[in-house]
Amino acid sequence: MSPRIAIIGAGFGGLCMAIQLERAGITSYTVFEKAGEVGGTWRDNSYPGAGCDIPSHLYSFSFEKYASWTRRYPGQPEILGYLAHCADKYGVRGKIRFHTEVSAAAFDGGHWHLTTRPLPSGTAECAQPDGPRDDRPVPGVGGVRIEEFDVVVAGVGQLNRPLMPDIPGMADFEGVSFHSARWNHDHDLSGRRVAVIGTGSSAAQFIPPVAGRAGHLDVFQRTPNWVIPKPDAAFGPLTRLALHFVPGLQRAYREWIYRYAEGTLYPALARGWSEGLLRKRALGHLRAQVTDPGLRAKLTPGYPPGCKRVVIDSKFYPALTRPNVDVVTDRIVRITAKGVETTRGLRAADTIIYGTGFKSTEFLAPIAFTGRGGQRLDERWKQGAEAYLGISVPDFPNLFLLYGPNTNLGHNSIIFMIECQVNHIMNCLPHLSDRGPMEVRPEAMAAWSRQLDVAMTRMVWGNGCRSWYKTAEGRVTNNWPGPTPLYRKLTALPPLPAYRFG
Ligand code: FAD
């Protein structure tokens, strides 16, 4: 009998898992999605200018060739369209329980019991409440249900819950404010006095269109980015036809992008041969696009390139040089009713946009996972999340994570990593039926953590900057420190030696 599989999330990860199950003829699965549509990141981040910084012929499933990409780096609507296409083509949409949030999952020695609750239409896309949570809901009350499964696959992403800063007075602001992942499309920015707080990858994308509309824009920058140009271009009709119909061309193009990222960008992050090249490229880009020495000084980073995610964008710097834009580096003291107060006084605003990123190190939160012997995953991960291959955790049998701890990349496509993880889980599933629940051995986990620690010392992320890749204490919990072919190899190995049963 096929195991009953619960998949949490219908982004790239959850959809990939569901599709591979369908392709293997396993239909005993349910996908729980708290929002009302597939897409995850690409449903929630609809801000102007939203897009991918990996070309979509690579930032897509290896098994799903797509004729509709219109440009090298398509924007959010195209990527969302691709995911909807995949969900429909592979027949997984009917298995998705939309507007259903998983709030808890408990292992009883043999099975997982998931607590699910409906989220009313129209509110499902909102950030989840951060207040105190009762982990013991009463079955049947408010639509809460307890449902039993043999296997749980968590595909909740690393960048799903917006992070709002903790600035005094935020509630006093009399204008309109919102986070970039909850864009207020009803609020017309034309002629407004806008403050943008944060200058990470999302802000770098939405600042150019906002600068073009706003009357005045203050960009509040804590740390400057390393920025390199985005070699974007629309595909002409002939290129699109060729990519679709010439046998092997799309695969060869995908392979070329992959090898380029791996061969030139990865060594820069591993302090290898291209580190200096990346620095030179970024500084050259800054010199070419920003002529004012004062502004250039503000925008020159004082930490190694790659320590934070490198911004790949050609429109960001030109937007900052516009006469209606100021880059403000004075420390923010508080938000008042009328704007943003810094150490040098008030900067008036009628709109504040928070480009402050996500709660990236709180993996799986706020779902309360309880494993063998009543162990809580959030307790286990107090010092920082870790999982074998980023997928499995001792004492949490038959639980598999997608895009889990230490599987994010600063240089290549996350979809590659997700496919490796799904492949590993598919290799595990045939072993489940006859031998009981499957759990990674503590010694395999310990060896994995030791190897990660050693590999991490080579990487550029550890020192010199704050970033979403690491905890407040400085432990890098998000990124994979090796080359991605190594990750593919490790996840493709026969899984049994690392696991125990029963
Ligand atoms: P997500 O896309 O986050 O999907 C998770 C899903 O789980 C969501 O639909 C969510 O609603 C659902 N969910 C969460 N909790 C629950 C729950 N308790 N119950 C039910 N459902 C739940 N990566 C790259 O490789 N290249 C890029 O250029 C790139 N650009 C990015 C740009 C932005 C603005 C952001 C935010 C991320 C970017 N990423 C990029 C990372 C991106 O998140 C991943 O590439 C990928 O989309 C992750 O897919 P996922 O399915 O793991 O997670």
Coordinates of C-alpha atoms and ligand atoms in Angstrom, one line a residue:
M1 CA 0.0 0.0 0.0
S2 CA 1.3 3.5 -0.8
P3 CA 2.2 5.7 2.2
R4 CA -0.2 8.6 2.9
I5 CA 2.0 11.6 2.3
A6 CA 1.3 15.2 3.4
I7 CA 3.1 17.9 1.5
I8 CA 3.1 21.4 3.2
G9 CA 3.3 24.3 0.7
A10 CA 2.6 24.6 -3.0
G11 CA 5.7 26.6 -4.1
F12 CA 8.4 25.2 -6.3
G13 CA 9.3 22.7 -3.5
G14 CA 5.8 21.3 -2.7
L15 CA 4.9 21.2 -6.4
C16 CA 8.1 19.4 -7.4
M17 CA 7.4 16.7 -4.8
A18 CA 3.8 16.3 -5.9
I19 CA 4.7 16.1 -9.5
Q20 CA 7.3 13.5 -9.0
L21 CA 4.9 11.4 -6.9
E22 CA 2.4 11.7 -9.8
R23 CA 5.0 10.7 -12.3
A24 CA 5.8 7.6 -10.2
G25 CA 2.2 6.7 -10.0
I26 CA 1.8 7.5 -6.3
T27 CA -1.4 9.4 -5.8
S28 CA -1.9 9.0 -2.0
Y29 CA -0.8 12.5 -1.2
T30 CA -2.3 15.8 -0.2
V31 CA -0.8 19.2 -0.6
F32 CA -1.7 21.8 2.1
E33 CA -1.4 25.4 1.0
K34 CA -2.4 28.3 3.3
A35 CA -2.9 30.7 0.4
G36 CA -5.4 30.5 -2.4
E37 CA -3.0 29.8 -5.3
V38 CA 0.2 27.9 -6.1
G39 CA 3.5 29.8 -6.4
G40 CA 4.9 30.5 -3.0
T41 CA 7.5 33.2 -3.4
W42 CA 6.3 34.1 -6.8
R43 CA 2.7 34.5 -5.7
D44 CA 3.5 36.6 -2.6
N45 CA 6.2 38.9 -4.1
S46 CA 4.3 40.9 -6.7
Y47 CA 6.0 44.2 -6.1
P48 CA 6.9 46.2 -9.3
G49 CA 10.1 45.0 -10.8
A50 CA 10.0 41.6 -9.0
G51 CA 12.0 39.0 -10.8
C52 CA 14.6 36.3 -10.7
D53 CA 18.3 36.8 -10.8
I54 CA 19.0 33.4 -12.3
P55 CA 18.0 32.9 -15.9
S56 CA 14.7 31.0 -16.0
H57 CA 15.9 28.3 -18.3
L58 CA 17.8 27.2 -15.2
Y59 CA 15.4 28.6 -12.6
S60 CA 12.8 26.0 -13.6
F61 CA 12.3 22.3 -13.4
S62 CA 14.8 20.2 -15.4
F63 CA 12.0 17.9 -16.6
E64 CA 9.6 20.7 -17.8
K65 CA 10.8 22.4 -20.9
Y66 CA 8.8 25.6 -21.4
A67 CA 8.3 27.6 -24.6
S68 CA 6.8 30.7 -23.1
W69 CA 9.8 32.4 -21.5
T70 CA 9.9 35.8 -23.2
R71 CA 13.3 37.0 -21.8
R72 CA 16.5 35.7 -20.2
Y73 CA 15.5 36.9 -16.7
P74 CA 11.6 36.8 -16.7
G75 CA 9.7 38.8 -14.1
Q76 CA 7.5 37.5 -11.3
P77 CA 4.3 37.1 -13.5
E78 CA 6.0 34.8 -15.9
I79 CA 7.5 32.6 -13.2
L80 CA 4.1 32.4 -11.5
G81 CA 2.6 31.4 -14.8
Y82 CA 5.1 28.7 -15.2
L83 CA 4.3 27.2 -11.8
A84 CA 0.5 27.3 -12.6
H85 CA 1.3 25.6 -15.9
C86 CA 3.2 22.8 -14.1
A87 CA 0.5 22.3 -11.5
D88 CA -2.1 21.9 -14.3
K89 CA -0.1 19.9 -16.7
Y90 CA 0.9 17.3 -14.1
G91 CA -2.5 17.1 -12.6
V92 CA -1.6 18.0 -9.1
R93 CA -3.9 21.0 -8.6
G94 CA -6.8 18.8 -7.7
K95 CA -4.7 17.4 -4.8
I96 CA -4.1 20.8 -3.3
R97 CA -6.1 21.9 -0.2
F98 CA -5.9 25.7 -0.7
H99 CA -6.6 28.1 2.2
T100 CA -5.5 25.4 4.6
E101 CA -2.7 26.1 7.1
V102 CA -0.8 23.4 8.9
S103 CA -0.3 24.7 12.4
A104 CA 1.2 21.6 14.1
A105 CA 2.5 18.1 13.4
A106 CA 3.0 15.4 16.0
F107 CA 4.5 11.9 15.6
D108 CA 2.9 9.2 17.7
G109 CA 5.5 6.5 17.2
G110 CA 4.0 5.3 13.9
H111 CA 2.2 8.1 12.2
W112 CA 2.1 11.9 11.9
H113 CA -0.9 13.8 13.1
L114 CA -1.3 17.1 11.3
T115 CA -3.4 19.9 12.8
T116 CA -4.9 21.9 9.9
R117 CA -7.2 24.9 9.9
P118 CA -8.9 26.7 7.1
L119 CA -7.8 30.3 6.4
P120 CA -10.7 32.3 5.0
S121 CA -10.5 33.5 1.4
G122 CA -8.8 36.8 1.1
T123 CA -6.8 36.6 4.2
A124 CA -4.6 33.6 3.3
E125 CA -1.8 35.6 1.8
C126 CA -1.4 37.8 4.9
A127 CA 1.6 37.4 7.1
Q128 CA 0.9 34.9 9.8
P129 CA 0.2 36.3 13.3
D130 CA 3.2 36.5 15.5
G131 CA 1.3 36.5 18.8
P132 CA 1.2 33.7 21.4
R133 CA -0.1 30.4 19.9
D134 CA -2.1 27.6 21.4
D135 CA -0.6 24.4 20.1
R136 CA -3.4 22.3 21.3
P137 CA -6.4 23.2 19.2
V138 CA -9.7 21.4 19.8
P139 CA -10.8 19.2 16.9
G140 CA -13.7 20.5 15.1
V141 CA -13.6 24.0 16.5
G142 CA -13.1 26.8 13.9
G143 CA -12.7 24.1 11.2
V144 CA -9.5 22.8 12.9
R145 CA -8.9 19.1 12.0
I146 CA -6.4 16.5 13.0
E147 CA -5.4 14.4 10.1
E148 CA -3.2 11.3 10.0
F149 CA -0.3 10.7 7.5
D150 CA 2.6 8.3 7.2
V151 CA 5.0 10.8 5.8
V152 CA 5.3 14.6 5.9
V153 CA 7.2 16.6 3.4
A154 CA 7.6 20.3 4.4
G155 CA 8.0 22.6 1.5
V156 CA 7.4 25.9 3.4
G157 CA 10.4 27.8 2.0
Q158 CA 13.1 29.8 3.7
L159 CA 11.7 33.2 2.6
N160 CA 8.0 32.9 3.3
R161 CA 7.4 35.0 6.4
P162 CA 8.1 38.8 6.0
L163 CA 10.3 40.3 8.6
M164 CA 9.3 43.7 9.9
P165 CA 11.9 45.8 11.7
D166 CA 11.6 46.7 15.3
I167 CA 11.7 50.5 15.1
P168 CA 10.1 52.6 17.8
G169 CA 6.9 54.4 16.7
M170 CA 6.0 52.3 13.7
A171 CA 2.4 52.1 14.8
D172 CA 2.2 56.0 15.0
F173 CA 2.8 56.5 11.3
E174 CA -0.2 58.3 9.8
G175 CA 0.5 57.4 6.2
V176 CA 0.4 54.1 4.3
S177 CA 3.0 51.5 5.0
F178 CA 3.5 47.9 3.9
H179 CA 6.2 45.2 3.4
S180 CA 7.5 44.4 -0.1
A181 CA 6.1 40.9 0.0
R182 CA 2.6 42.3 0.8
W183 CA 2.6 45.0 -1.8
N184 CA -0.3 47.4 -1.5
H185 CA -1.3 47.6 -5.2
D186 CA -4.3 49.9 -4.3
H187 CA -2.0 52.6 -3.2
D188 CA -1.0 54.9 -6.0
L189 CA 2.6 56.1 -5.5
S190 CA 2.4 58.9 -8.1
G191 CA 3.8 62.1 -6.7
R192 CA 4.1 60.7 -3.1
R193 CA 6.9 61.2 -0.6
V194 CA 8.0 57.7 -0.2
A195 CA 10.5 56.2 2.3
V196 CA 12.0 52.8 1.6
I197 CA 13.6 51.1 4.5
G198 CA 16.1 48.4 3.5
T199 CA 18.2 48.0 0.4
G200 CA 18.5 44.2 -0.1
S201 CA 17.7 42.2 -3.3
S202 CA 13.9 43.0 -3.3
A203 CA 14.4 46.7 -2.6
A204 CA 17.0 46.9 -5.4
Q205 CA 14.3 45.6 -7.7
F206 CA 11.4 47.8 -6.6
I207 CA 13.3 51.0 -6.0
P208 CA 13.7 51.8 -9.8
P209 CA 10.0 51.7 -10.6
V210 CA 9.1 53.4 -7.3
A211 CA 11.6 56.2 -8.0
G212 CA 10.0 56.7 -11.4
R213 CA 6.6 57.4 -9.9
A214 CA 7.2 59.0 -6.5
G215 CA 7.5 62.7 -6.1
H216 CA 10.4 62.2 -3.7
L217 CA 12.0 59.0 -2.5
D218 CA 14.3 58.5 0.5
V219 CA 16.2 55.2 0.5
F220 CA 17.3 54.3 4.0
Q221 CA 20.4 52.2 3.7
R222 CA 22.1 50.4 6.6
T223 CA 24.6 48.4 4.5
P224 CA 25.5 48.9 0.8
N225 CA 25.3 46.0 -1.6
W226 CA 27.8 44.6 -4.0
V227 CA 26.0 45.0 -7.3
I228 CA 26.8 43.5 -10.7
P229 CA 25.0 44.1 -14.0
K230 CA 22.1 41.9 -15.1
P231 CA 22.7 40.8 -18.7
D232 CA 19.0 40.7 -19.4
A233 CA 17.4 40.7 -22.8
A234 CA 14.2 39.8 -24.5
F235 CA 14.3 36.7 -26.7
G236 CA 13.5 37.4 -30.3
P237 CA 10.9 35.2 -32.0
L238 CA 13.6 33.1 -33.8
T239 CA 15.5 32.5 -30.6
R240 CA 12.3 31.3 -28.9
L241 CA 11.4 29.0 -31.8
A242 CA 15.0 27.6 -31.8
L243 CA 15.0 27.1 -28.0
H244 CA 11.8 25.2 -28.3
F245 CA 12.3 23.1 -31.5
V246 CA 16.0 22.6 -32.0
P247 CA 16.7 19.3 -30.3
G248 CA 19.0 19.6 -27.3
L249 CA 19.4 23.4 -27.6
Q250 CA 17.3 24.3 -24.5
R251 CA 19.2 21.6 -22.5
A252 CA 22.6 22.9 -23.7
Y253 CA 21.6 26.5 -22.8
R254 CA 20.5 25.4 -19.4
E255 CA 23.7 23.5 -18.9
W256 CA 25.8 26.4 -20.0
I257 CA 24.1 28.8 -17.5
Y258 CA 24.6 26.2 -14.7
R259 CA 28.3 25.7 -15.5
Y260 CA 28.9 29.4 -15.7
A261 CA 27.4 30.0 -12.3
E262 CA 29.2 27.0 -10.8
G263 CA 32.5 27.8 -12.5
T264 CA 32.8 31.5 -11.9
L265 CA 30.4 32.6 -9.1
Y266 CA 30.9 29.7 -6.7
P267 CA 34.7 30.1 -6.5
A268 CA 34.2 33.8 -5.6
L269 CA 32.1 32.8 -2.6
A270 CA 34.6 30.2 -1.6
R271 CA 37.4 32.8 -1.7
G272 CA 38.8 31.2 -4.9
W273 CA 40.2 32.5 -8.1
S274 CA 37.2 34.7 -9.1
E275 CA 36.9 36.6 -5.8
G276 CA 39.0 39.5 -7.1
L277 CA 37.1 39.4 -10.4
L278 CA 33.7 39.8 -8.7
R279 CA 35.0 42.7 -6.7
K280 CA 36.4 44.4 -9.8
R281 CA 33.3 43.8 -11.8
A282 CA 31.1 45.3 -9.1
L283 CA 33.3 48.3 -8.5
G284 CA 33.5 48.9 -12.3
H285 CA 29.7 48.8 -12.5
L286 CA 29.4 51.3 -9.6
R287 CA 32.0 53.7 -11.3
A288 CA 30.2 53.4 -14.6
Q289 CA 26.7 54.1 -13.2
V290 CA 27.4 56.6 -10.3
T291 CA 29.6 59.6 -11.1
D292 CA 29.0 61.6 -7.9
P293 CA 31.9 60.7 -5.6
G294 CA 29.8 61.4 -2.4
L295 CA 27.1 59.0 -3.5
R296 CA 29.6 56.5 -4.7
A297 CA 31.3 56.4 -1.3
K298 CA 28.0 55.8 0.3
L299 CA 27.3 52.9 -2.0
T300 CA 30.8 51.2 -1.7
P301 CA 30.6 48.2 0.6
G302 CA 33.1 47.6 3.4
Y303 CA 32.8 43.8 3.5
P304 CA 33.8 41.0 1.2
P305 CA 31.7 40.6 -2.0
G306 CA 29.2 37.7 -1.6
C307 CA 29.1 37.9 2.3
K308 CA 25.5 39.2 1.7
R309 CA 23.6 38.2 -1.4
V310 CA 25.1 40.0 -4.4
V311 CA 22.6 42.1 -6.2
I312 CA 22.3 41.4 -9.9
D313 CA 20.7 44.5 -11.4
S314 CA 21.4 47.2 -13.9
K315 CA 18.6 49.6 -13.0
F316 CA 19.3 50.1 -9.2
Y317 CA 22.2 52.5 -9.3
P318 CA 20.7 54.8 -12.0
A319 CA 17.5 55.0 -9.9
L320 CA 19.6 56.2 -6.9
T321 CA 21.2 59.0 -9.0
R322 CA 17.8 60.5 -9.9
P323 CA 17.2 64.1 -8.7
N324 CA 14.1 63.0 -6.7
V325 CA 16.0 60.3 -4.8
D326 CA 18.2 60.6 -1.7
V327 CA 20.2 57.8 -0.2
V328 CA 20.1 58.2 3.6
T329 CA 22.7 56.5 5.7
D330 CA 22.0 58.3 9.0
R331 CA 20.8 55.9 11.6
I332 CA 17.0 55.7 12.0
V333 CA 15.9 56.7 15.5
R334 CA 12.1 56.3 15.3
I335 CA 9.1 56.4 13.0
T336 CA 6.8 59.3 13.8
A337 CA 3.3 60.2 12.5
K338 CA 4.8 62.2 9.7
G339 CA 7.8 60.2 8.6
V340 CA 11.2 58.7 9.5
E341 CA 13.3 60.4 12.1
T342 CA 17.1 59.9 11.9
T343 CA 20.0 61.1 14.0
R344 CA 19.9 64.2 11.7
G345 CA 16.2 65.0 12.0
L346 CA 12.8 64.1 10.4
R347 CA 12.5 63.0 6.8
A348 CA 8.9 63.5 5.9
A349 CA 7.0 60.7 4.2
D350 CA 3.4 59.7 3.4
T351 CA 4.3 56.2 2.4
I352 CA 6.8 53.7 4.0
I353 CA 7.8 50.6 2.2
Y354 CA 9.6 48.0 4.2
G355 CA 12.2 46.1 2.1
T356 CA 13.4 44.3 5.2
G357 CA 13.4 40.7 4.1
F358 CA 12.2 37.6 5.8
K359 CA 12.4 35.5 8.9
S360 CA 14.9 33.3 7.1
T361 CA 16.5 31.4 10.0
E362 CA 13.2 30.3 11.7
F363 CA 12.9 27.2 9.5
L364 CA 9.4 25.6 9.6
A365 CA 8.1 28.1 12.1
P366 CA 5.4 28.6 13.3
I367 CA 4.4 25.0 12.7
A368 CA 4.9 23.1 16.0
F369 CA 6.6 19.9 15.1
T370 CA 6.8 17.3 17.8
G371 CA 8.8 14.2 17.2
R372 CA 9.7 11.0 19.0
G373 CA 9.4 11.2 22.8
G374 CA 7.7 14.6 22.6
Q375 CA 10.8 16.4 21.3
R376 CA 10.0 19.8 19.9
L377 CA 11.8 20.8 16.7
D378 CA 12.0 24.5 17.7
E379 CA 13.7 23.5 20.9
R380 CA 16.1 21.2 19.1
W381 CA 17.0 24.1 16.7
K382 CA 17.4 26.8 19.4
Q383 CA 21.1 27.2 18.5
G384 CA 20.3 27.2 14.8
A385 CA 18.5 24.8 12.5
E386 CA 20.4 21.8 11.1
A387 CA 19.3 18.7 9.1
Y388 CA 21.1 15.8 7.4
L389 CA 21.4 16.9 3.7
G390 CA 19.1 19.7 4.8
I391 CA 16.4 17.1 4.6
S392 CA 16.2 14.8 7.7
V393 CA 16.3 15.3 11.4
P394 CA 17.0 12.6 14.1
D395 CA 14.0 11.8 16.2
F396 CA 11.6 13.1 13.5
P397 CA 10.9 9.9 11.5
N398 CA 9.4 10.1 8.0
L399 CA 9.7 13.9 8.1
F400 CA 11.5 15.3 5.0
L401 CA 12.3 18.9 4.4
L402 CA 12.6 20.8 1.1
Y403 CA 14.8 23.9 0.9
G404 CA 15.7 23.1 4.5
P405 CA 18.8 24.2 6.6
N406 CA 22.0 24.8 4.6
T407 CA 20.5 24.3 1.2
N408 CA 20.2 27.9 0.0
L409 CA 22.6 29.2 -2.7
G410 CA 24.2 32.5 -3.3
H411 CA 25.3 31.7 -6.8
N412 CA 23.0 29.2 -8.5
S413 CA 19.4 28.0 -8.8
I414 CA 17.4 26.8 -5.7
I415 CA 15.3 24.7 -8.1
F416 CA 18.4 22.5 -8.7
M417 CA 18.7 21.9 -5.0
I418 CA 14.9 21.2 -4.6
E419 CA 15.1 18.6 -7.4
C420 CA 18.0 16.9 -5.6
Q421 CA 16.0 16.8 -2.4
V422 CA 12.9 15.4 -4.1
N423 CA 15.1 12.8 -5.7
H424 CA 16.5 11.7 -2.3
I425 CA 13.0 11.5 -0.8
M426 CA 11.8 9.4 -3.8
N427 CA 14.7 7.1 -3.2
C428 CA 13.6 6.8 0.5
L429 CA 9.9 6.0 -0.1
P430 CA 10.3 2.4 -1.3
H431 CA 12.0 1.5 1.9
L432 CA 9.1 2.7 4.1
S433 CA 6.3 0.2 3.7
D434 CA 7.9 -2.9 5.1
R435 CA 10.3 -1.6 7.7
G436 CA 8.4 1.0 9.7
P437 CA 9.2 4.7 10.0
M438 CA 12.6 5.9 8.7
E439 CA 14.8 8.2 10.7
V440 CA 18.3 9.6 10.1
R441 CA 20.9 8.1 12.5
P442 CA 22.3 10.6 15.0
E443 CA 25.8 9.7 14.0
A444 CA 25.1 10.5 10.4
M445 CA 23.7 13.8 11.5
A446 CA 26.7 14.6 13.7
A447 CA 29.2 13.7 10.8
W448 CA 27.2 15.9 8.5
S449 CA 27.3 18.8 10.9
R450 CA 31.1 18.4 11.4
Q451 CA 31.7 18.4 7.6
L452 CA 29.5 21.5 7.1
D453 CA 31.4 23.3 9.9
V454 CA 34.7 22.6 8.1
A455 CA 33.4 23.6 4.7
M456 CA 31.9 26.7 6.1
T457 CA 35.3 28.1 7.2
R458 CA 36.2 28.4 3.5
M459 CA 33.2 30.5 2.6
V460 CA 32.9 34.3 2.6
W461 CA 29.6 34.4 4.6
G462 CA 31.0 34.0 8.1
N463 CA 32.6 37.3 8.9
G464 CA 32.3 41.0 8.1
C465 CA 28.6 41.4 7.5
R466 CA 25.1 40.7 8.8
S467 CA 22.9 38.8 6.4
W468 CA 19.8 36.7 6.2
Y469 CA 22.0 33.6 5.8
K470 CA 22.8 33.4 9.5
T471 CA 21.4 33.6 12.9
A472 CA 21.8 36.6 15.2
E473 CA 24.7 34.7 16.9
G474 CA 26.4 34.4 13.5
R475 CA 25.9 30.7 12.6
V476 CA 25.3 30.2 8.9
T477 CA 22.1 28.1 8.9
N478 CA 20.8 28.8 5.4
N479 CA 23.6 28.3 2.9
W480 CA 25.1 25.2 1.3
P481 CA 28.9 25.7 1.4
G482 CA 29.9 23.3 -1.3
P483 CA 29.7 23.1 -5.1
T484 CA 26.2 22.0 -6.2
P485 CA 27.4 18.9 -8.2
L486 CA 28.6 17.6 -4.8
Y487 CA 25.2 18.2 -3.3
R488 CA 23.6 16.3 -6.2
K489 CA 26.0 13.4 -5.7
L490 CA 25.4 13.2 -2.0
T491 CA 21.6 13.3 -2.3
A492 CA 21.7 10.7 -5.1
L493 CA 23.6 8.1 -2.9
P494 CA 21.6 5.1 -1.7
P495 CA 20.0 6.5 1.5
L496 CA 19.9 3.4 3.6
P497 CA 23.3 3.6 5.4
A498 CA 22.4 7.0 7.0
Y499 CA 18.9 5.9 8.2
R500 CA 17.5 3.5 10.7
F501 CA 14.0 2.0 10.9
G502 CA 11.3 1.2 13.4
Ligands
FAD1 P1 8.1 29.1 -1.2 O1 8.1 29.6 -2.6 O2 8.3 30.1 -0.1 O3 6.7 28.3 -0.9 C1 6.3 27.9 0.3 C2 4.8 27.7 0.3 O4 4.4 27.1 1.5 C3 4.0 29.0 0.2 O5 3.1 28.9 -0.8 C4 3.4 29.1 1.6 O6 2.1 29.8 1.5 C5 3.2 27.7 2.0 N1 3.2 27.5 3.4 C6 4.1 28.0 4.3 N2 3.7 27.6 5.6 C7 2.6 26.9 5.5 C8 1.7 26.3 6.4 N3 2.0 26.3 7.7 N4 0.6 25.6 6.0 C9 0.3 25.6 4.6 N5 1.1 26.2 3.7 C10 2.2 26.8 4.1 N6 15.9 31.8 -5.5 C11 16.8 31.6 -6.6 O7 17.4 30.5 -6.7 N7 17.0 32.6 -7.5 C12 16.4 33.8 -7.4 O8 16.6 34.7 -8.2 C13 15.5 34.0 -6.3 N8 14.9 35.2 -6.2 C14 14.1 35.4 -5.1 C15 13.4 36.6 -5.0 C16 12.6 36.9 -3.9 C17 11.8 38.2 -3.8 C18 12.4 35.9 -2.9 C19 11.5 36.1 -1.7 C20 13.1 34.7 -3.0 C21 13.9 34.4 -4.1 N9 14.5 33.2 -4.3 C22 15.3 33.0 -5.4 C23 14.3 32.1 -3.3 C24 13.0 31.4 -3.5 O9 12.3 31.5 -2.3 C25 13.2 30.0 -3.9 O10 13.9 29.9 -5.1 C26 11.9 29.1 -4.2 O11 10.9 29.9 -4.7 C27 11.5 28.4 -2.9 O12 10.4 27.6 -3.1 P2 9.7 26.9 -1.9 O13 8.6 26.1 -2.5 O14 10.7 26.1 -1.2 O15 9.2 28.0 -0.9

